[in-house]
Amino acid sequence: VTTASWLFLGSVAFLVTSTLLLVGVSHVASRLRAADSDLFPHNHDAMALEAGAGIFNSDDWDIVTRETSREFARKFRYERTVLALDWLRLVRAEVRRLVREHRHAARVHTGIRTVDEAKLAFEFLSFELSTAILWCLVVVRGPIRAARLLGQSLDSARELRRIAEGVMPNRGSSLSGIVKTNS
Amino acid sequence: MSSLALWLSGPALQAVLLVRAAQGKFLNRYKFFYSYVVWVLLQQIVSLWIYKFRPASYALAYWSGEAVSVLAGCGLVWEAYKIALARYPGASRVARNVLLFVFIFAVTRILVHASNTPNWIPGKTTLETELDLRVAQAAMLIVLVALFAYYAIPLGRNLKGIVYGYAFFLTSALVNLGLRDFLGARFQSIWHYAPAASYLLVLFYWCWALWSYAPIPQPSLEPRLEADYETLLAKTRGKLSSARARLLRDTRP
């Protein structure tokens, strides 16, 4: 058995696992969407919505899990998940519309700069990727646990940044940029 | 018999493509594409003749013809770039810079690869050389298609057919060449049929896409009218970063 065969087998296994994971997550998401969808009005500005902070806030979730039955908590989590997914959809749609408008305008601008366009595309891609990860987390763990996980990841990133700054005090990094945005 | 049918269907479909374009008077609109079709048609006819009457020279004729086909394919990609982006100076500028970068990268890669061979020949075999060139061509086409998609450039049925048909042809050529290189003689029996069969599929698609002239549609959306690019970029980046900050703030538990 050659190295190429192992590489081939590994790639196939990776592809199968990723496909199964994707199918599983989309199945759960479509089940969640089936009951309620488009909860927020279509013409609403997602950035102006105050719902986001409330959806991921854990205060009422703590009360529900402490004071009510398991069945009620399950239903509560379900409703909250549907709401979170719809809010996320709205935020993503808003950003996509913004970038689409930019691209339509930029494609005819003679003063366009390739490097700036590449940077913007990268920023948009990282936004899409992070919201996709958040979307998967919300589907699998529910909005409250997803937010906690996100918080823990950011805390870890902040800790890493502190360590990195200790090693290289004068160097900025992309990691520190991400953490700075949040703090 | 099936082999002969494959050999004959190709030139027949190419002749149909040329006749339709001549009838519709749009040969001149896609000069490089139809030059490519004429070249492949001639190559096939001459190859068939050599195969029958001068079999000893067939390998040389085949690989020399393939080298010219690669160059003609580059012309086809260049034509797609010129026609599709003619109305979009911004996207055209980005495409030119990115394609130049990819081209320099691909040529450097081939030269570095070639410098490692004892006789300073790009690739140890003709097969490897064609594989290298096709990879470079595919990379450029992928970049171009990605830019068309990113800037939502309308292509129209004709140009879409040319670009996607050629992309399919390149993909199948890469798979064929890669498998021939990797499996060696074991792939020889399939090697005789696979490229011709996949090219036949491409020709059917081209016949459908270029049956009649279809102009490139006008852009449907009116662009935002910022005076300069800096203002436009600053506004978009500002809004994007505020959306990201908002998302991070709102998802705090």
Short mmCIF file of C-alpha atoms in Angstrom, two decimals:
data_model
loop_
_atom_site.label_atom_id
_atom_site.label_comp_id
_atom_site.label_asym_id
_atom_site.label_seq_id
_atom_site.Cartn_x
_atom_site.Cartn_y
_atom_site.Cartn_z
CA VAL A 1 0.00 0.00 0.00
CA THR A 2 1.55 3.28 -1.14
CA THR A 3 1.36 6.74 0.46
CA ALA A 4 -0.87 7.89 -2.42
CA SER A 5 -3.39 5.12 -1.60
CA TRP A 6 -3.48 6.20 2.05
CA LEU A 7 -3.97 9.80 0.96
CA PHE A 8 -6.79 8.73 -1.34
CA LEU A 9 -8.47 6.66 1.41
CA GLY A 10 -8.08 9.53 3.87
CA SER A 11 -9.64 12.00 1.43
CA VAL A 12 -12.58 9.68 0.79
CA ALA A 13 -13.12 9.19 4.54
CA PHE A 14 -12.93 12.96 5.09
CA LEU A 15 -15.41 13.61 2.28
CA VAL A 16 -17.88 10.99 3.56
CA THR A 17 -17.67 12.29 7.16
CA SER A 18 -18.11 15.92 6.07
CA THR A 19 -21.06 15.01 3.85
CA LEU A 20 -22.76 13.05 6.63
CA LEU A 21 -22.22 15.92 9.08
CA LEU A 22 -23.58 18.46 6.59
CA VAL A 23 -26.61 16.31 5.79
CA GLY A 24 -27.28 15.84 9.52
CA VAL A 25 -27.07 19.56 10.31
CA SER A 26 -29.21 20.54 7.31
CA HIS A 27 -31.79 17.94 8.30
CA VAL A 28 -32.07 19.36 11.82
CA ALA A 29 -32.17 22.90 10.42
CA SER A 30 -34.94 22.14 7.92
CA ARG A 31 -36.98 20.47 10.68
CA LEU A 32 -36.55 23.60 12.78
CA ARG A 33 -37.49 25.85 9.89
CA ALA A 34 -40.52 23.77 8.91
CA ALA A 35 -42.74 25.05 11.72
CA ASP A 36 -41.87 28.75 11.71
CA SER A 37 -39.92 30.74 9.19
CA ASP A 38 -39.45 34.39 8.29
CA LEU A 39 -40.37 35.55 11.78
CA PHE A 40 -38.96 38.98 11.20
CA PRO A 41 -40.43 41.16 8.46
CA HIS A 42 -38.49 41.04 5.17
CA ASN A 43 -38.06 44.79 4.83
CA HIS A 44 -36.69 45.16 8.37
CA ASP A 45 -33.11 46.42 8.82
CA ALA A 46 -31.38 43.55 10.58
CA MET A 47 -28.71 45.82 12.05
CA ALA A 48 -31.35 47.91 13.77
CA LEU A 49 -33.05 44.89 15.36
CA GLU A 50 -32.66 44.69 19.10
CA ALA A 51 -33.79 41.07 19.11
CA GLY A 52 -30.28 39.66 18.66
CA ALA A 53 -29.04 40.51 22.15
CA GLY A 54 -32.23 39.13 23.71
CA ILE A 55 -32.13 35.86 21.78
CA PHE A 56 -28.63 34.94 22.96
CA ASN A 57 -29.11 36.29 26.50
CA SER A 58 -29.05 33.48 29.07
CA ASP A 59 -31.01 35.17 31.92
CA ASP A 60 -34.49 33.84 31.07
CA TRP A 61 -33.01 30.51 29.94
CA ASP A 62 -31.48 30.08 33.43
CA ILE A 63 -34.88 30.78 35.01
CA VAL A 64 -36.64 28.35 32.68
CA THR A 65 -34.20 25.51 33.31
CA ARG A 66 -34.25 26.14 37.06
CA GLU A 67 -37.98 26.70 37.61
CA THR A 68 -39.84 24.75 34.91
CA SER A 69 -40.22 21.17 33.68
CA ARG A 70 -37.78 19.54 31.27
CA GLU A 71 -40.47 19.39 28.57
CA PHE A 72 -41.18 23.11 28.86
CA ALA A 73 -37.44 23.87 28.73
CA ARG A 74 -37.12 21.76 25.59
CA LYS A 75 -39.96 23.67 23.90
CA PHE A 76 -38.45 26.97 25.03
CA ARG A 77 -35.08 26.04 23.57
CA TYR A 78 -36.74 24.98 20.32
CA GLU A 79 -38.57 28.30 19.93
CA ARG A 80 -35.42 30.23 20.80
CA THR A 81 -33.43 28.26 18.23
CA VAL A 82 -35.94 29.00 15.48
CA LEU A 83 -35.80 32.69 16.40
CA ALA A 84 -31.99 32.72 16.47
CA LEU A 85 -31.73 31.06 13.06
CA ASP A 86 -34.15 33.53 11.53
CA TRP A 87 -32.28 36.47 13.05
CA LEU A 88 -29.01 35.07 11.74
CA ARG A 89 -30.55 34.64 8.29
CA LEU A 90 -31.61 38.29 8.34
CA VAL A 91 -28.16 39.55 9.40
CA ARG A 92 -26.46 37.46 6.71
CA ALA A 93 -28.92 38.63 4.05
CA GLU A 94 -28.28 42.26 5.03
CA VAL A 95 -24.50 41.89 4.74
CA ARG A 96 -24.79 39.95 1.46
CA ARG A 97 -26.97 42.72 0.03
CA LEU A 98 -24.42 45.33 1.10
CA VAL A 99 -21.49 43.47 -0.49
CA ARG A 100 -23.51 42.71 -3.63
CA GLU A 101 -24.25 46.42 -4.05
CA HIS A 102 -20.56 47.20 -3.56
CA ARG A 103 -19.56 44.67 -6.23
CA HIS A 104 -22.09 46.04 -8.70
CA ALA A 105 -20.72 49.54 -8.20
CA ALA A 106 -17.04 48.52 -8.09
CA ARG A 107 -17.12 46.52 -11.32
CA VAL A 108 -17.57 49.71 -13.37
CA HIS A 109 -15.22 51.93 -11.31
CA THR A 110 -11.98 52.70 -13.13
CA GLY A 111 -10.21 53.57 -9.87
CA ILE A 112 -10.67 50.08 -8.43
CA ARG A 113 -7.71 48.55 -6.54
CA THR A 114 -7.18 44.79 -6.65
CA VAL A 115 -5.58 44.59 -3.19
CA ASP A 116 -8.48 46.45 -1.55
CA GLU A 117 -10.99 44.26 -3.35
CA ALA A 118 -9.12 41.16 -2.19
CA LYS A 119 -9.11 42.45 1.40
CA LEU A 120 -12.83 43.16 1.27
CA ALA A 121 -13.52 39.73 -0.24
CA PHE A 122 -11.48 38.16 2.55
CA GLU A 123 -13.37 40.12 5.22
CA PHE A 124 -16.69 39.09 3.68
CA LEU A 125 -15.56 35.48 3.44
CA SER A 126 -14.49 35.44 7.09
CA PHE A 127 -17.84 36.97 8.07
CA GLU A 128 -19.69 34.30 6.06
CA LEU A 129 -17.55 31.57 7.59
CA SER A 130 -18.04 32.77 11.15
CA THR A 131 -21.81 33.12 10.72
CA ALA A 132 -21.92 29.65 9.12
CA ILE A 133 -20.10 28.22 12.15
CA LEU A 134 -22.45 30.10 14.48
CA TRP A 135 -25.43 28.79 12.49
CA CYS A 136 -24.19 25.18 12.88
CA LEU A 137 -23.57 25.75 16.59
CA VAL A 138 -27.07 27.17 17.07
CA VAL A 139 -28.63 24.21 15.23
CA VAL A 140 -26.67 21.63 17.20
CA ARG A 141 -26.46 23.21 20.68
CA GLY A 142 -29.17 25.89 20.74
CA PRO A 143 -28.53 29.65 20.92
CA ILE A 144 -27.64 29.92 24.62
CA ARG A 145 -25.07 27.13 24.65
CA ALA A 146 -23.75 28.32 21.27
CA ALA A 147 -23.24 31.80 22.71
CA ARG A 148 -21.48 30.35 25.77
CA LEU A 149 -19.20 28.30 23.54
CA LEU A 150 -18.47 31.39 21.49
CA GLY A 151 -17.73 33.35 24.65
CA GLN A 152 -15.34 30.64 25.86
CA SER A 153 -13.59 30.60 22.47
CA LEU A 154 -13.16 34.37 22.58
CA ASP A 155 -11.83 34.18 26.14
CA SER A 156 -9.32 31.56 25.02
CA ALA A 157 -8.35 33.76 22.07
CA ARG A 158 -7.89 36.70 24.47
CA GLU A 159 -5.70 34.53 26.70
CA LEU A 160 -3.65 33.44 23.68
CA ARG A 161 -3.28 37.07 22.66
CA ARG A 162 -2.04 37.96 26.15
CA ILE A 163 0.54 35.16 25.93
CA ALA A 164 1.53 36.16 22.39
CA GLU A 165 1.98 39.78 23.47
CA GLY A 166 4.13 38.56 26.34
CA VAL A 167 6.39 36.74 23.87
CA MET A 168 6.35 39.41 21.13
CA PRO A 169 5.29 42.69 22.81
CA ASN A 170 5.51 44.94 19.71
CA ARG A 171 3.90 42.71 17.12
CA GLY A 172 0.26 43.01 16.07
CA SER A 173 -1.52 39.97 14.68
CA SER A 174 -4.79 39.03 13.07
CA LEU A 175 -5.73 37.15 16.24
CA SER A 176 -5.30 40.28 18.34
CA GLY A 177 -7.42 42.16 15.79
CA ILE A 178 -10.30 39.74 16.22
CA VAL A 179 -10.15 39.85 19.99
CA LYS A 180 -9.83 43.65 20.07
CA THR A 181 -13.05 44.00 18.08
CA ASN A 182 -14.90 42.16 20.77
CA SER A 183 -13.38 43.70 23.87
CA MET B 1 -16.45 0.32 -34.93
CA SER B 2 -17.30 2.39 -31.81
CA SER B 3 -13.85 3.93 -32.03
CA LEU B 4 -14.49 5.00 -35.62
CA ALA B 5 -17.89 6.42 -34.63
CA LEU B 6 -16.18 8.49 -31.93
CA TRP B 7 -13.58 9.75 -34.38
CA LEU B 8 -16.20 10.71 -36.96
CA SER B 9 -18.77 12.32 -34.63
CA GLY B 10 -16.26 14.92 -33.44
CA PRO B 11 -15.48 16.45 -36.82
CA ALA B 12 -19.16 16.23 -37.81
CA LEU B 13 -20.27 18.21 -34.75
CA GLN B 14 -17.50 20.75 -35.25
CA ALA B 15 -18.61 21.22 -38.83
CA VAL B 16 -22.18 21.79 -37.57
CA LEU B 17 -20.86 24.44 -35.14
CA LEU B 18 -19.03 26.27 -37.92
CA VAL B 19 -21.92 26.06 -40.38
CA ARG B 20 -24.40 27.42 -37.81
CA ALA B 21 -22.09 30.32 -36.96
CA ALA B 22 -21.54 31.11 -40.64
CA GLN B 23 -25.30 31.01 -41.30
CA GLY B 24 -26.03 33.23 -38.28
CA LYS B 25 -23.13 35.56 -39.21
CA PHE B 26 -21.51 35.45 -35.77
CA LEU B 27 -18.18 33.78 -36.64
CA ASN B 28 -16.45 37.14 -36.21
CA ARG B 29 -17.86 37.73 -32.74
CA TYR B 30 -15.99 34.76 -31.26
CA LYS B 31 -12.91 34.67 -33.49
CA PHE B 32 -10.63 32.78 -31.12
CA PHE B 33 -13.27 30.21 -30.25
CA TYR B 34 -14.01 29.36 -33.88
CA SER B 35 -10.28 29.37 -34.70
CA TYR B 36 -9.90 26.83 -31.92
CA VAL B 37 -12.72 24.70 -33.38
CA VAL B 38 -11.18 24.91 -36.88
CA TRP B 39 -7.78 23.95 -35.49
CA VAL B 40 -9.14 20.90 -33.61
CA LEU B 41 -11.13 19.87 -36.70
CA LEU B 42 -8.01 20.02 -38.89
CA GLN B 43 -5.96 18.27 -36.24
CA GLN B 44 -8.46 15.41 -36.05
CA ILE B 45 -8.63 14.95 -39.83
CA VAL B 46 -4.84 15.06 -40.23
CA SER B 47 -4.35 12.75 -37.22
CA LEU B 48 -6.79 10.24 -38.72
CA TRP B 49 -4.87 10.30 -41.99
CA ILE B 50 -1.52 9.86 -40.22
CA TYR B 51 -2.95 7.10 -38.03
CA LYS B 52 -4.05 5.17 -41.14
CA PHE B 53 -1.13 5.83 -43.51
CA ARG B 54 1.86 6.90 -41.37
CA PRO B 55 1.36 5.20 -37.99
CA ALA B 56 5.01 5.63 -37.03
CA SER B 57 4.66 9.43 -37.03
CA TYR B 58 1.36 9.46 -35.13
CA ALA B 59 2.81 10.06 -31.63
CA LEU B 60 4.83 13.07 -32.78
CA ALA B 61 1.88 14.53 -34.69
CA TYR B 62 -0.46 13.97 -31.75
CA TRP B 63 1.71 15.65 -29.14
CA SER B 64 2.67 18.57 -31.43
CA GLY B 65 -1.02 19.10 -32.15
CA GLU B 66 -1.82 19.04 -28.43
CA ALA B 67 0.77 21.75 -27.78
CA VAL B 68 -0.88 24.04 -30.37
CA SER B 69 -4.32 23.16 -28.90
CA VAL B 70 -3.16 24.35 -25.48
CA LEU B 71 -2.11 27.70 -27.00
CA ALA B 72 -5.38 27.97 -28.92
CA GLY B 73 -7.22 27.23 -25.64
CA CYS B 74 -5.35 30.15 -24.01
CA GLY B 75 -6.66 32.37 -26.82
CA LEU B 76 -10.18 31.16 -26.10
CA VAL B 77 -9.84 32.07 -22.38
CA TRP B 78 -8.43 35.50 -23.34
CA GLU B 79 -11.36 36.10 -25.69
CA ALA B 80 -13.87 35.22 -22.95
CA TYR B 81 -12.12 37.72 -20.66
CA LYS B 82 -12.15 40.48 -23.28
CA ILE B 83 -15.77 40.06 -24.37
CA ALA B 84 -17.35 39.46 -20.96
CA LEU B 85 -15.59 42.33 -19.19
CA ALA B 86 -15.72 44.89 -21.99
CA ARG B 87 -18.45 46.89 -20.20
CA TYR B 88 -16.90 46.53 -16.74
CA PRO B 89 -13.57 48.40 -16.51
CA GLY B 90 -13.29 47.82 -12.74
CA ALA B 91 -13.79 44.06 -12.88
CA SER B 92 -11.58 43.92 -15.98
CA ARG B 93 -8.74 45.59 -14.10
CA VAL B 94 -9.01 43.18 -11.17
CA ALA B 95 -9.17 40.20 -13.56
CA ARG B 96 -6.09 41.41 -15.46
CA ASN B 97 -4.04 41.75 -12.26
CA VAL B 98 -5.16 38.43 -10.79
CA LEU B 99 -4.66 36.55 -14.09
CA LEU B 100 -1.20 38.07 -14.47
CA PHE B 101 -0.34 36.89 -10.96
CA VAL B 102 -1.65 33.37 -11.68
CA PHE B 103 0.20 33.28 -15.01
CA ILE B 104 3.53 34.33 -13.46
CA PHE B 105 3.00 31.81 -10.66
CA ALA B 106 2.22 28.99 -13.14
CA VAL B 107 5.17 29.80 -15.43
CA THR B 108 7.52 30.01 -12.42
CA ARG B 109 6.26 26.64 -11.23
CA ILE B 110 6.84 25.04 -14.64
CA LEU B 111 10.33 26.60 -14.93
CA VAL B 112 11.31 25.47 -11.43
CA HIS B 113 10.01 21.99 -12.26
CA ALA B 114 11.90 22.04 -15.55
CA SER B 115 15.14 23.21 -13.95
CA ASN B 116 15.16 20.07 -11.82
CA THR B 117 15.22 17.84 -14.90
CA PRO B 118 18.65 17.04 -16.36
CA ASN B 119 18.00 18.27 -19.92
CA TRP B 120 16.20 21.54 -19.04
CA ILE B 121 13.01 20.26 -20.70
CA PRO B 122 9.75 21.21 -18.99
CA GLY B 123 8.57 17.87 -17.66
CA LYS B 124 10.17 14.47 -17.98
CA THR B 125 7.71 13.35 -20.64
CA THR B 126 5.40 15.03 -23.14
CA LEU B 127 2.47 13.84 -21.06
CA GLU B 128 3.82 15.57 -17.98
CA THR B 129 4.44 18.77 -19.94
CA GLU B 130 0.86 18.82 -21.22
CA LEU B 131 -0.38 18.15 -17.70
CA ASP B 132 1.63 21.14 -16.41
CA LEU B 133 0.26 23.43 -19.13
CA ARG B 134 -3.32 22.25 -18.65
CA VAL B 135 -3.06 22.85 -14.88
CA ALA B 136 -1.92 26.42 -15.57
CA GLN B 137 -4.77 26.91 -18.03
CA ALA B 138 -7.31 25.45 -15.58
CA ALA B 139 -6.06 27.74 -12.79
CA MET B 140 -6.56 30.78 -15.04
CA LEU B 141 -10.01 29.66 -16.10
CA ILE B 142 -11.05 28.99 -12.49
CA VAL B 143 -9.92 32.50 -11.52
CA LEU B 144 -11.83 34.00 -14.43
CA VAL B 145 -15.04 32.09 -13.68
CA ALA B 146 -14.74 32.99 -9.97
CA LEU B 147 -14.41 36.69 -10.91
CA PHE B 148 -17.42 36.46 -13.25
CA ALA B 149 -19.42 34.99 -10.38
CA TYR B 150 -18.08 37.45 -7.78
CA TYR B 151 -18.89 40.55 -9.84
CA ALA B 152 -22.12 39.01 -11.20
CA ILE B 153 -21.02 39.51 -14.81
CA PRO B 154 -23.82 38.49 -17.19
CA LEU B 155 -22.38 36.22 -19.88
CA GLY B 156 -25.24 35.31 -22.18
CA ARG B 157 -25.87 31.85 -23.59
CA ASN B 158 -23.04 31.88 -26.15
CA LEU B 159 -20.23 33.01 -23.87
CA LYS B 160 -21.49 30.89 -20.97
CA GLY B 161 -21.48 27.89 -23.31
CA ILE B 162 -17.93 28.61 -24.49
CA VAL B 163 -16.56 29.12 -20.97
CA TYR B 164 -18.35 26.26 -19.19
CA GLY B 165 -17.87 23.87 -22.10
CA TYR B 166 -14.16 24.56 -22.18
CA ALA B 167 -14.00 24.27 -18.37
CA PHE B 168 -15.59 20.81 -18.61
CA PHE B 169 -13.17 19.85 -21.37
CA LEU B 170 -10.19 21.02 -19.29
CA THR B 171 -11.43 19.13 -16.22
CA SER B 172 -11.83 15.90 -18.15
CA ALA B 173 -8.43 16.43 -19.85
CA LEU B 174 -6.80 16.90 -16.44
CA VAL B 175 -8.47 13.77 -15.04
CA ASN B 176 -7.43 11.77 -18.12
CA LEU B 177 -3.85 13.05 -18.13
CA GLY B 178 -3.53 12.62 -14.36
CA LEU B 179 -4.81 9.04 -14.47
CA ARG B 180 -2.59 8.21 -17.46
CA ASP B 181 0.40 9.65 -15.60
CA PHE B 182 -0.48 7.87 -12.33
CA LEU B 183 -1.66 4.47 -13.63
CA GLY B 184 0.61 4.21 -16.65
CA ALA B 185 -0.01 1.37 -19.11
CA ARG B 186 -3.01 0.05 -17.13
CA PHE B 187 -4.98 3.12 -18.23
CA GLN B 188 -4.01 2.76 -21.89
CA SER B 189 -7.27 1.05 -23.02
CA ILE B 190 -9.46 3.79 -21.48
CA TRP B 191 -7.00 6.46 -22.64
CA HIS B 192 -7.94 5.67 -26.25
CA TYR B 193 -11.61 6.54 -25.71
CA ALA B 194 -11.98 8.83 -22.67
CA PRO B 195 -10.67 12.12 -24.15
CA ALA B 196 -12.65 11.71 -27.38
CA ALA B 197 -15.83 10.80 -25.49
CA SER B 198 -15.60 13.77 -23.12
CA TYR B 199 -14.82 16.12 -26.03
CA LEU B 200 -17.92 14.80 -27.78
CA LEU B 201 -20.05 15.79 -24.77
CA VAL B 202 -18.48 19.26 -24.89
CA LEU B 203 -19.27 19.54 -28.59
CA PHE B 204 -22.93 18.65 -27.98
CA TYR B 205 -23.07 21.36 -25.30
CA TRP B 206 -21.38 23.90 -27.60
CA CYS B 207 -23.82 23.06 -30.40
CA TRP B 208 -26.71 23.78 -28.06
CA ALA B 209 -25.16 26.98 -26.65
CA LEU B 210 -24.02 28.38 -30.00
CA TRP B 211 -26.92 27.26 -32.18
CA SER B 212 -27.82 30.92 -32.70
CA TYR B 213 -26.37 34.27 -31.66
CA ALA B 214 -27.34 35.36 -28.13
CA PRO B 215 -26.03 38.80 -27.12
CA ILE B 216 -24.72 39.43 -23.60
CA PRO B 217 -27.61 40.82 -21.49
CA GLN B 218 -27.39 44.32 -20.08
CA PRO B 219 -26.74 44.53 -16.31
CA SER B 220 -30.05 44.56 -14.43
CA LEU B 221 -29.03 46.49 -11.30
CA GLU B 222 -28.15 50.16 -11.22
CA PRO B 223 -24.85 50.63 -9.39
CA ARG B 224 -24.48 52.87 -6.33
CA LEU B 225 -23.19 56.19 -7.56
CA GLU B 226 -20.29 57.08 -5.27
CA ALA B 227 -17.98 59.68 -6.81
CA ASP B 228 -14.79 57.74 -6.17
CA TYR B 229 -13.74 54.24 -5.33
CA GLU B 230 -12.24 55.21 -1.94
CA THR B 231 -15.61 56.50 -0.68
CA LEU B 232 -17.39 53.40 -1.90
CA LEU B 233 -14.84 51.09 -0.30
CA ALA B 234 -14.79 53.02 2.99
CA LYS B 235 -18.59 52.89 3.24
CA THR B 236 -18.78 49.16 2.53
CA ARG B 237 -15.95 48.28 4.91
CA GLY B 238 -17.42 50.48 7.63
CA LYS B 239 -20.80 48.80 7.38
CA LEU B 240 -19.27 45.34 7.24
CA SER B 241 -17.15 45.89 10.32
CA SER B 242 -20.10 47.35 12.24
CA ALA B 243 -22.18 44.29 11.28
CA ARG B 244 -19.39 42.03 12.56
CA ALA B 245 -19.05 43.98 15.82
CA ARG B 246 -22.82 43.92 16.27
CA LEU B 247 -22.92 40.16 15.75
CA LEU B 248 -20.17 39.60 18.30
CA ARG B 249 -21.81 41.90 20.84
CA ASP B 250 -25.28 40.39 20.43
CA THR B 251 -24.14 36.80 20.72
CA ARG B 252 -22.54 37.32 24.12
CA PRO B 253 -24.47 35.15 26.62
#
